[in-house]
Amino acid sequence: MAIGLSTMLKKTETMLGSDHASVVSMNLFVALLCACIVLGHLLEETRWMNESITALIIGSCTGIVILLISGGKSSRILVFSEDLFFIYLLPPIIFNAGFQVKKKQFFRNFTTIMFFGAIGTLISFVIISLGAKHFFEKMNIGDLTISDYLAIGAIFSATDSVCTLQVLNQDDTPLLYSLVFGEGVVNDATSVVLFNAIQRFDLTNINSTIALEFAGNFFYLFILSTALGVAAGLLSAFIMKKLYIGRHSTDREVALMMLLAYLSYMLAELFHLSSILTVFFCGIVMSHYTWHNVTDKSKVTTKHTFAALSFLAEIFIFLYVGMDALDIRKWDVVRDSPGQSIGVSSILLGLILLGRAAFVFPLSFLSNLTKSPDEKLDWKKQVTIWWAGLMRGAVSMALAYNQFTTSGHTKVLGNAIMITSTITVVLFSTVVFGLLTKPLVKHLHPSSKRSSTTALQITPGSSLQEPLLNGDSIYDPYYDHIDQSITFRMFLKTPSRAIHHYWRKFDNAVMRRIFGGRGVSPVVPGSPVETSIRQWSEGVEIKEQNGEP
């Protein structure tokens, strides 16, 4: 009895000690997040630094301190988890990217974005996979299979869209931001779909049948994931339009928008689709329809809430990547072969540079063939796009851990070299390429102060806040002055204009009447339209009573 009681007491003390350690770790991590935000604010005007690099450096410095305090045993206060990254941190970042995107810029360059994001990623994937197989077999770094080499291609084809978005400015360089941002999201989705397809198929004895199945599975996931995101966004718009929850509670309205957005991501995970593509297009659809069916208070709240969650997730990721890079157990296995690890990292960096150049410049040339002279990508823009997409981040690390480790660690030399090389590439590309991107953009594209005045037509169904919060002006001369008669020749010359012309006609005639949207929401009690009309009517009555015109 006494022995059993003492055992229970020991277990209780262990559990309490573990809980206390978790509380201490979370306190320290929250304090570090606050420090990153404060330092990011203080360094806002600097030419070189951005918050991603700041968080990465703070994480590395914290890792060094913890390593010294623990006597070289550990450098982390939290354990890296793929579930933490893919289920909790990535969704708000990708959704906010779709929700806040300037849709006119994105869809104006949709063909080029898909060229870079899908076809370009496939080209980079092939070059990196073939290059890795060619060089690593000669270096004798371990028993890597054909699946491992293809996984390496998928891992290092994934650009870091988070860091790229912080480097470029949407107002100073709208075209570049749209291209790099759009390519980054489609690129991440394509890389993850490729990676999942590689793990799903037995590629040890690859033949034409398996290759066709692999390609079919890739396009199936790509199309179905996009369709699911659009469907989830339309469903949320229909629910908000019909129920109009905001007339009773703004809190419920905001909570339902957030949950429906997250539900789209989790449904994609449930059906083994590309959750990145799903939640991204869900964000675009929700900003186009759902956002206009809620109250003005909810519009402001959702914009800032989604942006804040995305911002915190980005800082969290870079802070942890910097800290996890110094985990001593990852480097123990490769301690006796530092030359091989450096050589692999250098080869991977070279393949990343080559793989990106192999598709940016040729695809830019092809894209320019269908663009008008003022829309073509000149060499300065091409160099900027090539450079801005060289950074690698948490997506690459998460995929590498999935392929080459068990619970974040491995004792196999080849796998350990790949993990440490991935960490090296991520740190080097984020810090070095990230530091040089701002000066490069400023040198190639000097910012010019533009003052543009936009005439805003306010109707009972619109609000002064809408064009400001939505990131798009009500009128777009690029599309609004297109001749009504679209000829076949014009369709071949500028297909994006013609497609957008017909889409707008269909959107106004059908989609907005069913799912709501700017200026066409129905008049229901307590809705923005009904409130605006009532306020307008009351103002007219007061003027009539006072004898005013």
XYZ file of C-alpha atoms in Angstrom:
549
model
C 0.000 0.000 0.000
C 2.809 2.386 0.978
C 4.729 1.481 -2.185
C 1.664 2.149 -4.325
C 1.085 5.508 -2.628
C 4.705 6.598 -3.113
C 4.533 5.586 -6.792
C 1.385 7.676 -7.229
C 3.047 10.645 -5.512
C 6.094 10.372 -7.798
C 3.866 10.248 -10.885
C 1.912 13.270 -9.634
C 5.130 15.221 -9.040
C 6.330 14.305 -12.548
C 3.050 15.449 -14.078
C 3.081 18.693 -12.100
C 6.689 19.270 -13.113
C 5.806 18.643 -16.742
C 2.831 21.050 -16.554
C 4.995 23.698 -14.926
C 7.657 23.295 -17.642
C 4.966 23.725 -20.305
C 3.731 26.913 -18.626
C 7.280 28.273 -18.451
C 7.871 27.414 -22.130
C 4.660 29.130 -23.235
C 5.450 32.225 -21.162
C 8.881 32.481 -22.742
C 7.518 31.930 -26.247
C 4.787 34.569 -25.834
C 7.406 37.007 -24.501
C 9.569 36.306 -27.568
C 6.580 36.929 -29.872
C 6.046 40.295 -28.168
C 9.752 41.104 -28.589
C 9.555 40.264 -32.317
C 6.584 42.588 -32.786
C 8.239 45.457 -30.898
C 11.551 45.061 -32.747
C 9.715 44.749 -36.049
C 8.004 48.064 -35.318
C 11.294 49.753 -34.403
C 12.950 48.385 -37.563
C 9.994 49.245 -39.823
C 11.874 51.903 -41.763
C 15.112 49.976 -42.193
C 16.215 49.157 -45.689
C 17.416 45.663 -44.933
C 15.449 44.010 -42.124
C 11.906 42.660 -42.080
C 9.950 40.883 -39.339
C 10.634 37.415 -40.756
C 14.394 37.862 -40.508
C 14.024 39.554 -37.098
C 12.036 36.568 -35.748
C 14.532 34.117 -37.274
C 17.490 35.881 -35.622
C 15.724 36.167 -32.240
C 14.833 32.466 -32.409
C 18.445 31.517 -33.191
C 19.803 33.691 -30.372
C 17.271 32.215 -27.933
C 18.275 28.728 -29.064
C 21.922 29.499 -28.328
C 21.065 30.777 -24.818
C 18.920 27.691 -24.039
C 21.690 25.460 -25.430
C 24.218 27.042 -23.069
C 21.894 26.907 -20.051
C 21.004 23.244 -20.659
C 24.657 22.287 -21.061
C 24.281 21.434 -24.748
C 21.304 19.106 -24.281
C 18.540 21.128 -25.915
C 17.894 24.430 -27.710
C 14.098 24.317 -27.846
C 11.167 25.195 -25.608
C 8.571 23.666 -27.946
C 8.731 20.495 -30.037
C 8.238 20.954 -33.785
C 5.101 19.250 -35.025
C 3.882 18.939 -38.599
C 0.324 18.939 -37.277
C 0.969 22.222 -35.458
C 2.262 23.750 -38.682
C -0.206 22.373 -41.240
C -3.356 22.297 -39.060
C -3.014 25.456 -36.947
C -0.385 27.876 -38.285
C -0.671 27.609 -42.084
C -4.485 27.980 -42.495
C -4.774 31.586 -41.198
C -1.792 32.673 -43.330
C -3.099 31.226 -46.595
C -6.723 32.200 -45.937
C -5.784 35.791 -45.141
C -3.684 35.905 -48.311
C -6.767 35.021 -50.350
C -9.098 37.203 -48.285
C -6.954 40.355 -48.538
C -5.695 39.912 -52.101
C -6.465 42.596 -54.656
C -8.613 40.417 -56.861
C -8.401 42.557 -59.995
C -4.595 42.374 -59.968
C -4.631 38.656 -59.170
C -7.073 37.611 -61.893
C -5.635 40.087 -64.397
C -2.387 38.107 -64.150
C -4.021 34.726 -63.488
C -2.527 33.041 -66.580
C 1.000 34.158 -65.698
C 0.494 33.164 -62.043
C -0.617 29.665 -63.047
C 2.307 29.442 -65.466
C 4.770 30.251 -62.693
C 2.979 28.499 -59.817
C 2.044 25.193 -61.474
C 4.132 24.655 -64.624
C 7.131 26.495 -63.164
C 7.048 24.401 -60.007
C 6.962 21.214 -62.089
C 10.017 22.397 -64.074
C 11.872 23.253 -60.867
C 10.819 19.905 -59.364
C 12.281 17.968 -62.315
C 15.579 19.913 -62.335
C 16.136 19.627 -58.564
C 15.219 15.923 -58.503
C 17.512 15.024 -61.427
C 20.327 17.225 -60.091
C 20.081 15.735 -56.603
C 20.158 12.178 -57.964
C 23.144 12.973 -60.196
C 25.299 14.613 -57.506
C 24.261 12.809 -54.326
C 24.869 9.345 -55.768
C 28.469 10.382 -56.457
C 28.864 11.807 -52.938
C 27.745 8.517 -51.333
C 25.713 10.195 -48.581
C 23.482 7.192 -47.909
C 20.907 4.839 -49.371
C 18.437 7.296 -50.881
C 15.688 5.797 -53.044
C 14.054 7.240 -56.177
C 11.155 8.350 -53.952
C 13.617 10.246 -51.737
C 15.097 12.089 -54.736
C 11.644 13.019 -56.026
C 10.676 14.147 -52.518
C 13.792 16.360 -52.435
C 12.587 17.962 -55.664
C 9.155 18.669 -54.130
C 10.646 19.883 -50.834
C 12.977 22.456 -52.404
C 10.528 23.569 -55.073
C 8.335 25.090 -52.337
C 9.085 28.817 -52.126
C 8.510 30.760 -48.929
C 5.528 32.952 -49.802
C 5.326 34.232 -46.202
C 8.738 35.884 -46.313
C 8.275 37.093 -49.897
C 5.016 38.865 -49.027
C 6.762 40.741 -46.219
C 9.579 41.828 -48.525
C 7.463 43.237 -51.363
C 4.942 46.043 -50.914
C 1.487 45.731 -52.461
C 1.152 49.495 -53.020
C 4.643 50.273 -54.361
C 4.899 47.291 -56.718
C 1.343 45.972 -57.287
C 2.187 43.881 -60.367
C 5.227 42.216 -58.781
C 3.395 41.648 -55.512
C 0.476 40.058 -57.351
C 2.724 37.751 -59.385
C 5.048 36.661 -56.573
C 2.200 36.353 -54.073
C -0.037 34.358 -56.415
C 2.826 32.168 -57.563
C 3.852 31.547 -53.937
C 0.433 30.227 -52.929
C -0.029 28.063 -56.053
C 3.604 26.928 -55.722
C 3.152 25.768 -52.115
C -0.033 23.935 -53.047
C 1.622 22.300 -56.068
C 4.653 21.237 -54.014
C 2.506 19.690 -51.273
C 0.308 17.910 -53.847
C 3.442 16.558 -55.563
C 4.890 15.451 -52.226
C 1.680 13.658 -51.209
C 1.437 11.993 -54.620
C 5.051 10.758 -54.298
C 4.280 9.190 -50.924
C 1.074 7.647 -52.253
C 2.659 5.860 -55.233
C 5.278 3.094 -55.309
C 7.887 4.667 -57.580
C 10.625 2.062 -57.174
C 9.625 0.455 -60.495
C 8.270 3.435 -62.366
C 6.793 2.939 -65.845
C 4.537 4.801 -68.253
C 1.346 3.572 -66.547
C 2.473 4.743 -63.098
C 3.641 8.055 -64.575
C 0.213 8.646 -66.166
C -1.551 7.720 -62.921
C 0.765 10.075 -61.043
C -0.016 12.965 -63.438
C -3.746 12.198 -63.354
C -3.767 12.126 -59.554
C -1.928 15.470 -59.471
C -4.450 17.259 -61.722
C -7.366 15.563 -59.963
C -6.226 16.928 -56.585
C -5.498 20.352 -58.068
C -8.925 20.802 -59.684
C -10.979 19.212 -56.904
C -9.222 21.253 -54.186
C -9.982 24.502 -56.014
C -13.606 23.478 -56.542
C -14.020 22.629 -52.845
C -12.659 26.048 -51.818
C -15.027 27.858 -54.183
C -17.985 25.751 -52.993
C -17.181 26.408 -49.317
C -16.921 30.157 -49.980
C -20.239 30.228 -51.862
C -21.935 28.228 -49.100
C -20.757 30.732 -46.478
C -22.016 33.622 -48.633
C -25.436 31.983 -49.069
C -25.761 31.318 -45.325
C -24.815 34.892 -44.408
C -27.126 36.336 -47.051
C -30.183 34.300 -46.073
C -29.832 34.245 -42.281
C -28.184 37.641 -41.771
C -26.984 36.755 -38.264
C -25.507 40.231 -37.732
C -28.903 41.786 -37.060
C -28.847 39.990 -33.695
C -25.149 39.521 -32.929
C -22.002 40.736 -34.639
C -19.967 38.288 -32.544
C -21.827 35.295 -33.954
C -21.419 36.624 -37.465
C -17.640 36.995 -37.127
C -17.301 33.622 -35.355
C -19.296 31.856 -38.092
C -17.135 33.399 -40.840
C -13.965 32.211 -39.102
C -15.319 28.703 -38.506
C -16.604 28.289 -42.068
C -13.208 29.377 -43.403
C -11.393 26.871 -41.175
C -13.937 24.169 -42.026
C -12.980 24.420 -45.713
C -9.341 23.690 -44.807
C -10.220 20.738 -42.586
C -12.597 19.277 -45.195
C -9.737 19.290 -47.701
C -7.553 17.474 -45.157
C -10.369 14.996 -44.499
C -10.710 14.143 -48.204
C -6.900 14.135 -48.757
C -6.970 17.170 -51.063
C -4.725 20.240 -51.221
C -5.929 22.222 -48.202
C -3.716 25.180 -49.192
C -5.501 25.645 -52.511
C -8.898 25.056 -50.908
C -8.574 27.657 -48.155
C -6.943 30.173 -50.515
C -9.809 30.138 -53.018
C -12.289 30.024 -50.150
C -10.726 33.296 -48.936
C -11.073 34.889 -52.376
C -14.736 33.864 -52.722
C -15.568 34.960 -49.167
C -14.052 38.399 -49.747
C -16.008 38.741 -53.016
C -19.418 37.618 -51.731
C -19.614 36.766 -48.010
C -17.879 39.916 -46.771
C -20.536 42.128 -48.398
C -23.379 40.253 -46.663
C -22.329 41.193 -43.109
C -22.643 44.372 -41.053
C -20.123 47.204 -41.296
C -18.837 46.335 -37.803
C -18.247 42.744 -38.867
C -16.451 43.902 -42.008
C -13.925 45.892 -39.988
C -13.588 43.153 -37.349
C -13.047 40.288 -39.790
C -10.446 42.203 -41.807
C -8.351 42.976 -38.745
C -8.923 39.617 -37.031
C -7.818 37.564 -40.048
C -4.811 39.852 -40.598
C -3.766 39.648 -36.926
C -4.036 35.835 -36.809
C -1.999 35.562 -40.010
C 0.639 37.946 -38.683
C 1.035 36.034 -35.398
C 1.258 32.694 -37.216
C 3.996 34.029 -39.527
C 6.078 35.354 -36.619
C 5.534 32.115 -34.661
C 6.810 30.023 -37.586
C 10.005 32.029 -38.156
C 10.715 32.268 -34.431
C 10.482 28.512 -34.055
C 12.454 27.743 -37.217
C 15.339 29.835 -35.861
C 15.191 28.054 -32.514
C 14.796 24.551 -33.928
C 17.774 25.004 -36.266
C 20.140 24.687 -33.290
C 18.674 21.449 -31.936
C 21.850 19.569 -31.075
C 20.369 16.110 -31.745
C 19.922 16.942 -35.428
C 23.613 17.722 -35.820
C 25.048 14.833 -33.755
C 24.721 12.289 -36.588
C 26.542 14.497 -39.154
C 29.247 15.698 -36.749
C 31.830 13.375 -38.335
C 30.988 14.433 -41.911
C 30.651 18.251 -41.952
C 32.113 18.460 -45.469
C 29.322 16.305 -46.902
C 26.655 18.392 -45.170
C 28.122 21.657 -46.502
C 28.508 20.146 -49.973
C 24.876 18.955 -50.056
C 23.644 22.376 -48.878
C 25.700 24.144 -51.554
C 24.430 21.822 -54.309
C 20.825 22.317 -53.194
C 21.237 26.113 -53.235
C 22.724 25.919 -56.723
C 19.866 23.704 -57.946
C 17.310 26.121 -56.450
C 18.904 29.033 -58.331
C 19.070 27.039 -61.562
C 15.594 25.517 -61.223
C 13.968 28.909 -60.689
C 15.840 30.568 -63.563
C 14.868 27.650 -65.844
C 11.189 28.586 -65.696
C 10.956 32.299 -64.756
C 12.676 33.664 -67.875
C 11.262 31.238 -70.510
C 7.717 31.424 -69.100
C 7.957 35.224 -68.871
C 8.817 35.266 -72.582
C 5.796 33.093 -73.402
C 3.546 35.182 -71.173
C 4.659 38.404 -72.871
C 3.432 37.053 -76.220
C -0.190 37.433 -75.070
C 0.198 40.769 -73.242
C -0.090 44.352 -74.465
C 3.161 46.421 -74.461
C 2.374 48.183 -71.164
C 1.695 44.851 -69.389
C 4.786 42.932 -70.480
C 7.367 41.763 -67.980
C 10.658 43.526 -68.723
C 14.003 42.146 -67.586
C 13.913 44.114 -64.312
C 10.609 42.563 -63.303
C 11.815 39.110 -64.358
C 14.986 39.414 -62.261
C 12.926 40.572 -59.270
C 10.485 37.658 -59.630
C 13.364 35.197 -59.959
C 15.154 36.576 -56.891
C 12.109 37.024 -54.658
C 11.158 33.348 -55.021
C 14.542 31.947 -53.977
C 13.706 31.853 -50.266
C 12.698 28.593 -48.607
C 10.838 28.307 -45.314
C 8.682 26.271 -42.970
C 6.878 24.336 -45.731
C 10.213 22.890 -46.882
C 11.188 22.038 -43.298
C 7.845 20.374 -42.530
C 8.009 18.237 -45.699
C 11.648 17.308 -45.000
C 10.784 16.188 -41.462
C 7.914 14.119 -42.863
C 10.159 12.359 -45.403
C 13.426 11.908 -43.518
C 12.651 11.706 -39.770
C 10.571 9.935 -37.160
C 9.255 12.321 -34.462
C 11.682 14.971 -35.671
C 14.854 12.867 -35.347
C 16.818 10.247 -37.270
C 19.969 8.161 -36.809
C 20.410 7.362 -40.522
C 23.320 9.354 -41.999
C 21.682 10.152 -45.351
C 18.453 11.284 -43.730
C 20.317 13.345 -41.104
C 22.352 15.091 -43.822
C 19.142 15.966 -45.672
C 17.580 17.424 -42.502
C 20.609 19.541 -41.577
C 21.012 20.633 -45.205
C 17.344 21.692 -45.312
C 17.849 23.766 -42.155
C 20.982 25.357 -43.658
C 19.236 26.190 -46.940
C 16.229 27.686 -45.121
C 18.381 29.855 -42.844
C 20.758 30.982 -45.598
C 18.063 31.731 -48.177
C 15.782 33.549 -45.735
C 18.502 35.706 -44.171
C 20.838 36.356 -47.128
C 18.313 36.459 -49.985
C 15.761 38.154 -47.727
C 18.219 40.873 -46.680
C 19.160 41.617 -50.282
C 15.624 41.611 -51.704
C 14.584 45.045 -50.379
C 17.652 46.869 -51.769
C 17.285 44.979 -55.059
C 13.634 45.993 -55.421
C 14.416 49.621 -54.521
C 17.275 49.685 -57.056
C 15.355 48.076 -59.917
C 12.016 49.735 -59.160
C 12.448 53.160 -57.499
C 9.211 54.041 -55.746
C 7.380 57.001 -57.159
C 4.852 58.892 -55.090
C 1.575 58.429 -56.845
C -1.505 60.406 -55.887
C -4.639 58.997 -57.351
C -8.136 60.226 -56.690
C -10.947 57.787 -57.118
C -14.522 58.907 -57.481
C -16.637 56.896 -55.066
C -20.300 56.552 -55.809
C -22.122 55.793 -52.567
C -25.478 54.136 -52.946
C -27.884 52.883 -50.258
C -26.345 49.452 -50.721
C -22.695 50.501 -50.391
C -20.449 52.002 -47.758
C -17.529 54.374 -47.714
C -15.559 51.657 -45.923
C -15.935 49.042 -48.664
C -13.389 50.226 -51.267
C -10.934 51.114 -48.496
C -11.180 47.803 -46.662
C -11.568 45.637 -49.722
C -8.337 46.785 -51.368
C -10.092 47.338 -54.720
C -11.524 50.527 -56.116
C -15.123 50.514 -57.283
C -14.118 51.470 -60.811
C -11.262 49.904 -62.723
C -10.473 51.675 -65.999
C -8.533 48.623 -67.152
C -11.759 46.681 -67.489
C -14.573 49.206 -67.305
C -13.694 50.805 -70.651
C -13.560 47.586 -72.639
C -15.690 47.715 -75.756
C -18.895 45.738 -75.283
C -18.313 43.726 -78.447
C -15.472 41.278 -77.787
C -14.121 40.017 -81.066
C -12.485 36.632 -81.564
C -9.236 38.396 -82.492
C -9.275 40.342 -79.230
C -9.985 37.125 -77.314
C -6.845 35.539 -78.786
C -4.724 38.656 -78.235
C -5.789 39.476 -74.657
C -7.768 36.485 -73.337
C -7.737 37.707 -69.728
C -9.649 40.867 -70.694
C -12.253 38.970 -72.699
C -12.746 36.302 -70.009
C -13.050 38.952 -67.322
C -15.591 40.860 -69.437
C -17.896 37.848 -69.748
C -17.316 36.802 -66.128
C -18.428 40.233 -64.894
C -21.629 40.024 -66.939
C -22.381 36.546 -65.514
C -21.387 37.616 -61.990
C -23.706 40.643 -62.010
C -26.607 38.837 -63.678
C -26.534 35.526 -61.765
C -23.956 35.018 -58.998
C -24.488 38.219 -57.009
C -28.251 37.838 -57.087
C -27.919 34.402 -55.447
C -24.917 34.871 -53.146
C -24.931 38.627 -52.532
C -22.097 41.047 -53.077
C -21.325 44.712 -53.399
C -24.434 46.780 -54.097
C -26.839 43.894 -54.672
C -27.518 42.541 -51.174
C -31.231 42.110 -50.465
C -33.133 44.490 -48.190
C -33.809 42.482 -45.039
C -34.529 43.888 -41.552
C -31.306 45.052 -39.930
C -29.109 44.484 -42.998
C -26.578 47.109 -44.207
C -28.824 47.868 -47.197
C -31.945 48.330 -45.059
C -30.044 50.434 -42.501
C -28.526 52.674 -45.179
C -31.915 53.166 -46.880
C -33.594 53.938 -43.554
C -30.889 56.467 -42.609
C -31.117 58.039 -46.062
C -34.926 58.267 -45.826
C -34.763 59.788 -42.343
C -32.306 62.393 -43.621
C -34.650 63.302 -46.506
C -37.606 63.633 -44.123
C -35.655 65.935 -41.787
C -34.629 68.131 -44.707
C -38.243 68.308 -45.923
C -39.461 69.285 -42.430
C -36.818 72.044 -42.243
C -37.710 73.227 -45.705
C -34.266 72.380 -47.070
C -33.837 71.316 -50.725
